[in-house]
Short mmCIF file of C-alpha atoms and ligand atoms in Angstrom, two decimals:
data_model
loop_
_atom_site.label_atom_id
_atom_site.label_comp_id
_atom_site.label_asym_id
_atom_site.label_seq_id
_atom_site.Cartn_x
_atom_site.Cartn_y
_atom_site.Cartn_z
CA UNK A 1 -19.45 17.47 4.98
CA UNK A 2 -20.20 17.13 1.58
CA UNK A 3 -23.09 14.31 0.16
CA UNK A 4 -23.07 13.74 -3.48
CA UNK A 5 -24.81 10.92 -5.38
CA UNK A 6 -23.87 8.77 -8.08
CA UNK A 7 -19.89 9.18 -8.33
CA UNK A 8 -18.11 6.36 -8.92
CA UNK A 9 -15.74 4.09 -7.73
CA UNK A 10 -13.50 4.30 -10.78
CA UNK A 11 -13.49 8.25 -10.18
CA UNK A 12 -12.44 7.14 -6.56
CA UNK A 13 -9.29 4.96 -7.16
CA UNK A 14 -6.00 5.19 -8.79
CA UNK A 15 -6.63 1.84 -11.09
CA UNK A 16 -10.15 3.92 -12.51
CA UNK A 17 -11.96 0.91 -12.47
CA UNK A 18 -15.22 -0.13 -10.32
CA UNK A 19 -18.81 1.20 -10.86
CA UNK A 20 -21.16 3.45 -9.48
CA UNK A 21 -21.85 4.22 -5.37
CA UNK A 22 -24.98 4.56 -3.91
CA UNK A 23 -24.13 7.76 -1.38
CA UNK A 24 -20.84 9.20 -1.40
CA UNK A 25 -19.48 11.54 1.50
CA UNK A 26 -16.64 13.71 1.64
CA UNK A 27 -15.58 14.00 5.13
CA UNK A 28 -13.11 16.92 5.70
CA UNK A 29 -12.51 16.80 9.52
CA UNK A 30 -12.60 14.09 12.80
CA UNK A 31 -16.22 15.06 13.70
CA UNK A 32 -17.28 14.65 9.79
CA UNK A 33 -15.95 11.12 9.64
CA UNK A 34 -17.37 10.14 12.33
CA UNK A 35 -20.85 11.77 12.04
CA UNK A 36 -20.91 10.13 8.30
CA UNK A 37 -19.89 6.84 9.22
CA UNK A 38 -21.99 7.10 12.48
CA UNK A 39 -24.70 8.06 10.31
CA UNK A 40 -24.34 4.98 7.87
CA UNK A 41 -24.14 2.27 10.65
CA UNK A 42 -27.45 3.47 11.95
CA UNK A 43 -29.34 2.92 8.57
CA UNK A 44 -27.49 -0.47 8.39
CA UNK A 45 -25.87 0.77 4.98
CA UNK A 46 -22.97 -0.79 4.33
CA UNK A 47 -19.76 1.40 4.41
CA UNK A 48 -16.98 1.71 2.70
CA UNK A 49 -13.83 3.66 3.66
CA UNK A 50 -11.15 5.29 0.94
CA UNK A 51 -8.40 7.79 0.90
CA UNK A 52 -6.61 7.89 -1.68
CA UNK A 53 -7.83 4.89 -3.50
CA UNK A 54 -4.67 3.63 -4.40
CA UNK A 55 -4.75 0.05 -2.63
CA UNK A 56 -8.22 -0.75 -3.63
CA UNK A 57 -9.56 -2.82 -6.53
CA UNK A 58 -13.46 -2.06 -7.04
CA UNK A 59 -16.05 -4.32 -8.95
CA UNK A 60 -17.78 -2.73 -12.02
CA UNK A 61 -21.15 -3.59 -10.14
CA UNK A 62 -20.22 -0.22 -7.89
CA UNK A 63 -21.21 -0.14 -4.21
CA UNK A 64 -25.12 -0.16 -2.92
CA UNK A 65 -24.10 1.38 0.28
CA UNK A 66 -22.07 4.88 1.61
CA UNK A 67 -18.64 5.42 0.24
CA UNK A 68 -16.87 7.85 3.34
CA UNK A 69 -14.08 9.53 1.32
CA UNK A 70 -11.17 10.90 4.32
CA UNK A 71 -10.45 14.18 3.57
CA UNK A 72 -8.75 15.52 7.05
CA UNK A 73 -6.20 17.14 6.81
CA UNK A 74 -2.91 19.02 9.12
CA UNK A 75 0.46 18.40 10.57
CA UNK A 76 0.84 18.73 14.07
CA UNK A 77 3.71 19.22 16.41
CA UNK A 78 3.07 17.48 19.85
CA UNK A 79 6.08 17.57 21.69
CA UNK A 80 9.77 18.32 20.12
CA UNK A 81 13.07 17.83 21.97
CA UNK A 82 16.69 16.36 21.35
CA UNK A 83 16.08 13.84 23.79
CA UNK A 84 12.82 12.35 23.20
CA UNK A 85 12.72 13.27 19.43
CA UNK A 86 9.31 14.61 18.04
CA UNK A 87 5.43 13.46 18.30
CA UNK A 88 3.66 14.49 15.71
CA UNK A 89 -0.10 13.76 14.77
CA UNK A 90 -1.36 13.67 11.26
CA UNK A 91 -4.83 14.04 10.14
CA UNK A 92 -6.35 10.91 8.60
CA UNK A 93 -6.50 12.26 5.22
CA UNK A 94 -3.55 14.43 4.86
CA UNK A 95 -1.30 13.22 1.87
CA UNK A 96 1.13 10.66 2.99
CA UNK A 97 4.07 12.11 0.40
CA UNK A 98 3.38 15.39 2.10
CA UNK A 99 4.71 13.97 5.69
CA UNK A 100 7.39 12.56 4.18
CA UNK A 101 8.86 15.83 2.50
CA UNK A 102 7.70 17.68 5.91
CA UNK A 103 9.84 14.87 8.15
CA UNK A 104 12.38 15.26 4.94
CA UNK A 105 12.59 19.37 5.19
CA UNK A 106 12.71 19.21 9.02
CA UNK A 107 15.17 16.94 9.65
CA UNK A 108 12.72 14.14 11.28
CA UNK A 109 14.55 10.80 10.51
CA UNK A 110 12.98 7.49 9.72
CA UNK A 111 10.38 7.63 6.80
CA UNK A 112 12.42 8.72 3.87
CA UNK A 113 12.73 5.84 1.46
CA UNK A 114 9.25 5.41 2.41
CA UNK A 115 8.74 8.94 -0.21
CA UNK A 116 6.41 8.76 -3.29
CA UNK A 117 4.19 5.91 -2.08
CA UNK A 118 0.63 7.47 -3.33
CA UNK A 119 -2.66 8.00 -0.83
CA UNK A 120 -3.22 8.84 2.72
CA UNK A 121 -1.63 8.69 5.74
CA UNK A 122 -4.57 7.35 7.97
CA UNK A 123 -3.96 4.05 5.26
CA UNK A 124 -0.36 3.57 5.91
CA UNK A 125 -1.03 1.80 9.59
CA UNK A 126 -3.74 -0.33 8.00
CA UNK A 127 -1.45 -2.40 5.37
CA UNK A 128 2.03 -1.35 7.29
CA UNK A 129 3.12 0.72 3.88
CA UNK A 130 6.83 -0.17 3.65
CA UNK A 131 9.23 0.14 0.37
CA UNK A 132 13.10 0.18 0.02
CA UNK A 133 13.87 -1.26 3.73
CA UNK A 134 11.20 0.79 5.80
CA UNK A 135 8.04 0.06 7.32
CA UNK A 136 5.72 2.52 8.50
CA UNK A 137 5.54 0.64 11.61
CA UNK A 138 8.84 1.53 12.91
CA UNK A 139 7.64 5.31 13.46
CA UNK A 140 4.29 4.80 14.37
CA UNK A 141 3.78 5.11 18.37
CA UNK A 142 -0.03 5.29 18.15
CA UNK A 143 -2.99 5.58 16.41
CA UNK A 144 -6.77 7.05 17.14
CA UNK A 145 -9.72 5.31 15.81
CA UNK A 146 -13.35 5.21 15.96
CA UNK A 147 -14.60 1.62 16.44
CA UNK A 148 -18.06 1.24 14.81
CA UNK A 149 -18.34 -2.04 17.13
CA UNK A 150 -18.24 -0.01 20.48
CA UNK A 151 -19.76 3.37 18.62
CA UNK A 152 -16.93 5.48 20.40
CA UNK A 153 -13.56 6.87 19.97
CA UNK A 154 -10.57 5.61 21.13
CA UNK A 155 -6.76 4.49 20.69
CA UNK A 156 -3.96 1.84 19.91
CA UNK A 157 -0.60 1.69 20.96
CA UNK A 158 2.48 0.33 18.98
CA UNK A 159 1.86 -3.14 20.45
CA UNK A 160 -1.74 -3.20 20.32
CA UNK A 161 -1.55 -3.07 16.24
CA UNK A 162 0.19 -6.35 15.72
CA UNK A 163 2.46 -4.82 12.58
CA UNK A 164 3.35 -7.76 10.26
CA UNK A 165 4.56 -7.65 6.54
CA UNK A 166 1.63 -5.45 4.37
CA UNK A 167 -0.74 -6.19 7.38
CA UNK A 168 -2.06 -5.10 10.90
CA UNK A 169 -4.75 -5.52 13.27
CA UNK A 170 -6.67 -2.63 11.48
CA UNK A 171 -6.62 -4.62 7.85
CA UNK A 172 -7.60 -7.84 9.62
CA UNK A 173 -10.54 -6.56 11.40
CA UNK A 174 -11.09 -4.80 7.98
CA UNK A 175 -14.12 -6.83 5.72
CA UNK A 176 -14.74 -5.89 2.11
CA UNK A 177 -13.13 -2.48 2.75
CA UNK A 178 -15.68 -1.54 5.56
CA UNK A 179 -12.84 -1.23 8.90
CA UNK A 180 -14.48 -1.89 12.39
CA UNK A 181 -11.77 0.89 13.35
CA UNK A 182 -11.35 3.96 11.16
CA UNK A 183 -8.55 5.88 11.39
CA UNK A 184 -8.98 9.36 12.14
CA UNK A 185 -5.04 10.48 13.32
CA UNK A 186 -1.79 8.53 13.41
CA UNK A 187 1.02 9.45 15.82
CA UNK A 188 4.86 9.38 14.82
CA UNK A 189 7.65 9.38 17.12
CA UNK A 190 11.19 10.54 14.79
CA UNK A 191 14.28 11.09 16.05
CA UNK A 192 16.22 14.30 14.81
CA UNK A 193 18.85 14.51 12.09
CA UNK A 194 20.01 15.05 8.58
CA UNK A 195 20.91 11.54 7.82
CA UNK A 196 18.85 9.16 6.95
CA UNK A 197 18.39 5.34 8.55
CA UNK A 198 21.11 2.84 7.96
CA UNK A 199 19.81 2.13 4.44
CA UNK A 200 19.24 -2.05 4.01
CA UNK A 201 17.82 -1.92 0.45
CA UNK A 202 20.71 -2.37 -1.72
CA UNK A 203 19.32 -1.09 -5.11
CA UNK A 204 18.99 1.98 -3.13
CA UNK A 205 22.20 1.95 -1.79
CA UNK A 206 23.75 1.37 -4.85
CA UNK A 207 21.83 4.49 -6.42
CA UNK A 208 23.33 6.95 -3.45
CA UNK A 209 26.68 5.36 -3.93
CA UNK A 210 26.92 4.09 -0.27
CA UNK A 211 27.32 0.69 1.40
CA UNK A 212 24.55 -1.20 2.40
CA UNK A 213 23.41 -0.06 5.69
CA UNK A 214 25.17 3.34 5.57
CA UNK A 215 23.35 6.45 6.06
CA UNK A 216 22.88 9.21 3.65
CA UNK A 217 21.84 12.76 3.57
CA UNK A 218 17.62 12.47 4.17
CA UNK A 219 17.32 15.17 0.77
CA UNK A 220 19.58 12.48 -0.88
CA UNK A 221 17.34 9.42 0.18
CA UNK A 222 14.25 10.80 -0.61
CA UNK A 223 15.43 12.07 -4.17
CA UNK A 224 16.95 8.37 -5.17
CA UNK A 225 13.93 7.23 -4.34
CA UNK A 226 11.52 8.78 -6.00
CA UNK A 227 13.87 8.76 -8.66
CA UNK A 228 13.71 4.85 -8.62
CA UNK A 229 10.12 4.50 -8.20
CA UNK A 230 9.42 6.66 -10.99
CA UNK A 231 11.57 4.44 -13.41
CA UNK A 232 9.44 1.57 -12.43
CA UNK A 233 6.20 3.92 -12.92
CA UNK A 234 5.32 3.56 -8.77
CA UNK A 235 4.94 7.91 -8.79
CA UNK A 236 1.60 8.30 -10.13
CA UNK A 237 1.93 10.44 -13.45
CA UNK A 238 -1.38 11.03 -15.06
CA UNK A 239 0.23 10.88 -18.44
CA UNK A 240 1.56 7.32 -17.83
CA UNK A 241 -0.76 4.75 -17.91
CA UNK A 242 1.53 2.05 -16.16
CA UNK A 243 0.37 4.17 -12.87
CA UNK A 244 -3.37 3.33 -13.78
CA UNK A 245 -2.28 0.95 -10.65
CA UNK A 246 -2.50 -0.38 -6.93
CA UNK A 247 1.46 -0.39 -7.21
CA UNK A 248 2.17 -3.91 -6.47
CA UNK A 249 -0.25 -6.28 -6.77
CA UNK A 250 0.74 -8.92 -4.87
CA UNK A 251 2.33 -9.48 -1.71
CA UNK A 252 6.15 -10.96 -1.77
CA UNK A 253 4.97 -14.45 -0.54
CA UNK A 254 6.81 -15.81 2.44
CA UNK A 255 8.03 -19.11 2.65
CA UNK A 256 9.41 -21.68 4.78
CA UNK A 257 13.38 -22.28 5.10
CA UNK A 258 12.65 -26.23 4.74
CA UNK A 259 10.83 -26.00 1.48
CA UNK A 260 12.31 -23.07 -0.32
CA UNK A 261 15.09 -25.07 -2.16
CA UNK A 262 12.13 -27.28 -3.70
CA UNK A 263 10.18 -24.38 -4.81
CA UNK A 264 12.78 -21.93 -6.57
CA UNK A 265 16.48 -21.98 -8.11
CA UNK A 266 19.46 -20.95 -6.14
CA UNK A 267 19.80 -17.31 -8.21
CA UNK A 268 15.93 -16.70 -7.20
CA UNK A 269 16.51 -13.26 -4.92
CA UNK A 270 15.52 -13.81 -1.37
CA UNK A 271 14.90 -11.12 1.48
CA UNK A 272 14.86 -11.87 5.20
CA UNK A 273 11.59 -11.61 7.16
CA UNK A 274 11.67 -8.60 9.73
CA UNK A 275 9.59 -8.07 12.42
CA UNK A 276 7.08 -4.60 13.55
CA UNK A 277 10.31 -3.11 14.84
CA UNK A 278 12.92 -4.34 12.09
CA UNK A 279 14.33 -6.96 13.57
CA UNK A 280 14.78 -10.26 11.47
CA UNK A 281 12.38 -13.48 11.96
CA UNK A 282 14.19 -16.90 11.70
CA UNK A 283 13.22 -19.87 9.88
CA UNK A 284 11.46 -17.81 7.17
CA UNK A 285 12.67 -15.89 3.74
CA UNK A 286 10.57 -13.28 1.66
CA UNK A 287 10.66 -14.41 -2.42
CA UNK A 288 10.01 -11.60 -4.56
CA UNK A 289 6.75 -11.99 -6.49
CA UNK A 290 8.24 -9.94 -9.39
CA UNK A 291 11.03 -12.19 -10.05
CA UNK A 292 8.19 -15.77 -9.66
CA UNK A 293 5.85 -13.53 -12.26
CA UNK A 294 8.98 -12.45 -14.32
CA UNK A 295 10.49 -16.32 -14.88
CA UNK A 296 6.81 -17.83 -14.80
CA UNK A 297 6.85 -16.48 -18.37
CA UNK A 298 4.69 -12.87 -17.68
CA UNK A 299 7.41 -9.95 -19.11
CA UNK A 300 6.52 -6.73 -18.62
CA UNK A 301 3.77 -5.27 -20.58
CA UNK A 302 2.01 -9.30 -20.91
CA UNK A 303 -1.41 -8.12 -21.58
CA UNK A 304 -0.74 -5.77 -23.90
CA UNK A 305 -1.46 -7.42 -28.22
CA UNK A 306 1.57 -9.17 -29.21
CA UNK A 307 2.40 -9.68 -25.59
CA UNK A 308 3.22 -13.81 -24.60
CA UNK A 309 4.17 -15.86 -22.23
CA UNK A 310 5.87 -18.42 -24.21
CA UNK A 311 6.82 -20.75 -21.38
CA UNK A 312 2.89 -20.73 -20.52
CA UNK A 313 1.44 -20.58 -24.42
CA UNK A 314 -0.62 -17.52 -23.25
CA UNK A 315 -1.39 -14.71 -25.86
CA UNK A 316 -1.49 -11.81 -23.59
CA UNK A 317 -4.23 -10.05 -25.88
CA UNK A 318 -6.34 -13.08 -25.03
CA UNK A 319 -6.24 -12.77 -21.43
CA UNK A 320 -8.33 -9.22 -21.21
CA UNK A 321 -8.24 -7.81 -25.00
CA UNK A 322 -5.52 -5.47 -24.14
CA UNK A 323 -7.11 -3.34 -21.63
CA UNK A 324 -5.61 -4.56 -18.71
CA UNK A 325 -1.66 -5.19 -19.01
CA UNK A 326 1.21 -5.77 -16.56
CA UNK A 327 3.07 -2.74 -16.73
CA UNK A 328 5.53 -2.05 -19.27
CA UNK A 329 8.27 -0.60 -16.54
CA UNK A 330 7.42 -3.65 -13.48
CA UNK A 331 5.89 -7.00 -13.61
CA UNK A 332 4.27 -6.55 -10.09
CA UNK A 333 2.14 -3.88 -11.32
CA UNK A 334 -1.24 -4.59 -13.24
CA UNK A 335 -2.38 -1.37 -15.30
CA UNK A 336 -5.70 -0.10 -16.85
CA UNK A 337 -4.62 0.48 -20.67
CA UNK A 338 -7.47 3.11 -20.54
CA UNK A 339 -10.90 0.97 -21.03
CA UNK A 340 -10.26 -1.80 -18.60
CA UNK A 341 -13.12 -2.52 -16.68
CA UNK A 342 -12.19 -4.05 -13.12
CA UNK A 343 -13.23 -7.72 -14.71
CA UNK A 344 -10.64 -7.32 -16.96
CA UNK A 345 -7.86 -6.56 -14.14
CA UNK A 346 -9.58 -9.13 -12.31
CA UNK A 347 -8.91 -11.81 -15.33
CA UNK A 348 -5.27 -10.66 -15.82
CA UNK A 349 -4.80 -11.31 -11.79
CA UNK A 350 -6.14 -14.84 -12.16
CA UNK A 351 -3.59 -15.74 -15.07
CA UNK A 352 -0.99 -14.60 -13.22
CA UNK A 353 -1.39 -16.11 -9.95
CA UNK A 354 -2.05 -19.34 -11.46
CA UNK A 355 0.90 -18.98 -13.85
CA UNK A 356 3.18 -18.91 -11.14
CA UNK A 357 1.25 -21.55 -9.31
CA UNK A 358 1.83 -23.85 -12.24
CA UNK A 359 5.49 -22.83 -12.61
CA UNK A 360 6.77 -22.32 -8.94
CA UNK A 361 3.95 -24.24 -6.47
CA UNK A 362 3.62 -20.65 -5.00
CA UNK A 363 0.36 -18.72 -4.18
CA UNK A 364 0.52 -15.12 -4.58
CA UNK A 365 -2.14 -13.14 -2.54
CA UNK A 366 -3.27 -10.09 -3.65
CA UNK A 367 -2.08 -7.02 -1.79
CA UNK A 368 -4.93 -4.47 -2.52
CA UNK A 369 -8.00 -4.61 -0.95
CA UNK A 370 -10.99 -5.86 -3.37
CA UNK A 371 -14.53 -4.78 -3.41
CA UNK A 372 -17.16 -7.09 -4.42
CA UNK A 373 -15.06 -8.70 -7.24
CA UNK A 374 -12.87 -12.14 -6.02
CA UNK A 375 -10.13 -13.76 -8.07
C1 FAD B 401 1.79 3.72 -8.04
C2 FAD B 401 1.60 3.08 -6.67
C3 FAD B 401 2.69 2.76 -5.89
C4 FAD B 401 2.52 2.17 -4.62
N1 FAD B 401 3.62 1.84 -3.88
C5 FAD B 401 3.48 1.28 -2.66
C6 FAD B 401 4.63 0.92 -1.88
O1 FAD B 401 5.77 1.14 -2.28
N2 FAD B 401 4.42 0.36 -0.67
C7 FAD B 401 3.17 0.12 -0.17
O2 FAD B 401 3.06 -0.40 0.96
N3 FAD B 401 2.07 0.45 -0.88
C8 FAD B 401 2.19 1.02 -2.11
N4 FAD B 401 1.09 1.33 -2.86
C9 FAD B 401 -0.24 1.02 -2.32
C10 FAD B 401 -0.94 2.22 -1.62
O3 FAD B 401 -0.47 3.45 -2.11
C11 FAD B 401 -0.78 2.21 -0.10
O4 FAD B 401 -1.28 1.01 0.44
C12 FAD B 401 -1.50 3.40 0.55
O5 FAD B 401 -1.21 3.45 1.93
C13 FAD B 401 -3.01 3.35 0.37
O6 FAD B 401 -3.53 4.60 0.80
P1 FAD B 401 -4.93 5.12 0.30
O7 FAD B 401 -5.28 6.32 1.09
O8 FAD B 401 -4.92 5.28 -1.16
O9 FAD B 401 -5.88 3.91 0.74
P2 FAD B 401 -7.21 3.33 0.01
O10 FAD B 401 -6.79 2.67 -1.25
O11 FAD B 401 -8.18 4.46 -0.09
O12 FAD B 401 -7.66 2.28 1.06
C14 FAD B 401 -6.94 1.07 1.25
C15 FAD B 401 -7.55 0.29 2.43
O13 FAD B 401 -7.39 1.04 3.62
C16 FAD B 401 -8.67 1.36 4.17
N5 FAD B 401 -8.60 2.72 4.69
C17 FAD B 401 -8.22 3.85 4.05
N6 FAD B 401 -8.27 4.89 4.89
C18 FAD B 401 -8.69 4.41 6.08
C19 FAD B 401 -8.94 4.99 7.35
N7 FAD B 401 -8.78 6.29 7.58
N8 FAD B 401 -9.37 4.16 8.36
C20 FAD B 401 -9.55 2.84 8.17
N9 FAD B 401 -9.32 2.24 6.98
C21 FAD B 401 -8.89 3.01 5.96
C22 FAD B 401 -9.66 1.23 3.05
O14 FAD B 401 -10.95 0.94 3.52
C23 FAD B 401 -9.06 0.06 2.29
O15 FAD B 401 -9.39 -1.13 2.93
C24 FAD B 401 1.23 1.91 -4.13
C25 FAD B 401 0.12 2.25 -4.93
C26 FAD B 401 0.29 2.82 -6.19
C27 FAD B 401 -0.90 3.18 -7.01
#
């Protein structure tokens, strides 16, 4: 366990915003996480947990209190037959892409459009990560915590973590980015194969050249979408500055089935509501915030100088001097230019959300976690 002073945030998190922390500790295995974060709750510090930093939006004023960076890491086998498929535990802090190539190369089944999605894998239960028709959720069969409340370990099952869309019982017991359960493993159940889960996203289907809800080779799956995401800049690339992101910023709001003709047109694109386990929810239809961004007048790149939103009158240069822009490949994504400070992301956030307000009478909610900044 490593304690260095002074880094800060914006070293910590894929947007490279957010100031200075008061202690920051590297903790490489279970024990080390929860001797640092033991160790911060009796001082009465305030604590804040990050992975990979990619779903966190940090204010320039930093964080007075200990930062407890997961740095775990190894793939375990627990149990592997034909019948009951495989368990498999994975380290807090182990690389989330890296499970997915392992489950990819050995023929586990059940995370693969779920590839290329930045961070750790002790973070995927706490938002339910989910992209191109998969949710985390539907592999997870438990996960081991540490609750700071009781000051001992222990674990959830499935049904105990109350999976919804980009949310769990984890992220809602979660304040300010200080968890009253951190995740130290998470515990897959995959069934065995080479092809992939009937695939329900159709821009991915379309890319494989399948039908919608047709399986695929899991090599195949994984490659399309990676190949995808990196069109729309969601691999992080250090060289491209549209992945100076939290990957989507807002949440795909959900609204009622009585109100939605009032809010958008007919040609709007609409997604059912699933459930933990995949199963569609009535009376409910997911809008996609890209598309209510997109036709409130923000194009791609709006931020950027001699960006506008003409339906709006906004100069996009005005809204945070061009340091903060959507990006130039997705509308959902809002990007450091380079000198953005996390005021200036903040400001672009605000514009947008009450663009589409103005346009659409719908609130967007912001899908990253925020540290001492508020919109
Ligand atoms: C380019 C890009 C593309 C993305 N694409 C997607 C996508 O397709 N789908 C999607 O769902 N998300 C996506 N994201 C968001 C993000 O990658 C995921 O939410 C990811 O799971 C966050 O992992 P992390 O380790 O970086 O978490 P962090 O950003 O470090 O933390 C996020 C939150 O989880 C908490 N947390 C982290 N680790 C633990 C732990 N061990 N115990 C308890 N709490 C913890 C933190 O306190 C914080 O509240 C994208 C982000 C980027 C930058």
């Amino acid at each position: 366990m490593t304690a260095v002073h002074h880094p800060s945030l914006a070293d910590l998190t894929t947007t490279a915003v957010g100031g200075p922390v008061n202690t920051y500790v590297r903790a490489e295995t279970e024990e080390e996480i929860v001797a640092a974060v033991r160790a911060a709750d009796q001082t009465g510090e305030r604590l804040l947990v990050v992975g990979g930093g990619s779903n966190l939006l940090a204010g320039d004023a930093g964080f007075d209190g200990t930062v407890v960076h997961i740095a775990s890491q190894g793939i375990q086998v627990d149990h592997a037959s034909d019948c009951a498929g495989t368990l498999l535990t994975v380290a807090a802090g182990h690389s989330w892409d890296d499970v997915v190539a392992w489950t990819v190369e050995n023929e586990r089944v059940g995370i693969e459009s779920l590839s290329g999605i930045p961070g750790t894998t002790g973070a995927t239960p706490v938002q339910n990560v989910g992209a191109y028709g998969q949710e985390v959720s539907q592999t997870i069969a438990r996960v081991s915590v540490y609750d700071r409340e009781a000051g001992r370990r222990t674990s959830f099952a499935f049904a105990d973590l109350h999976f919804a869309y980009r949310d769990s019982y984890l992220k809602r017991t979660t304040v300010d980015g200080s968890p009253r359960f951190v995740v130290l493993a998470v515990h897959f159940q995959f069934t065995h194969g080479e092809l992939s889960k009937p695939v329900r996203y159709a821009q991915l289907a379309q890319h494989l050249g399948i039908e919608l809800n047709q399986r695929a080779p899991l090599a195949d799956v994984r490659q399309a979408v990676l190949d995808l995401r990196a069109g729309k800049g969601m691999v992080l690339a250090p060289q491209d500055r549209d992945t100076y992101s939290t990957g989507s910023f807002f949440t795909n709001p959900i609204v009622s089935d009585d109100v939605i003709d009032s809010l958008v047109p007919a040609n709007a694109p609409r997604f059912p509501v699933v459930d933990a386990s995949g199963e569609p929810v009535q009376g409910s239809t997911k809008l996609s915030a890209a598309w209510l961004i997109d036709n409130a007048g923000f194009g791609k790149g709006f931020g950027l100088p001699g960006s506008r939103n003409e339906r709006l009158g906004i100069d996009g240069a005005d809204v945070a001097g061009g340091r903060a822009s959507l990006s130039t490949k997705h509308t959902l994504a809002l990007s450091n230019r380079g000198e953005a400070r996390a005021e200036d992301m903040a400001s672009l956030a605000r514009v947008v959300r009450d663009g589409v307000h103005q346009v659409f009478g719908v609130e967007l909610v912001p899908e990253p976690v925020l540290v001492g900044l508020s919109l």
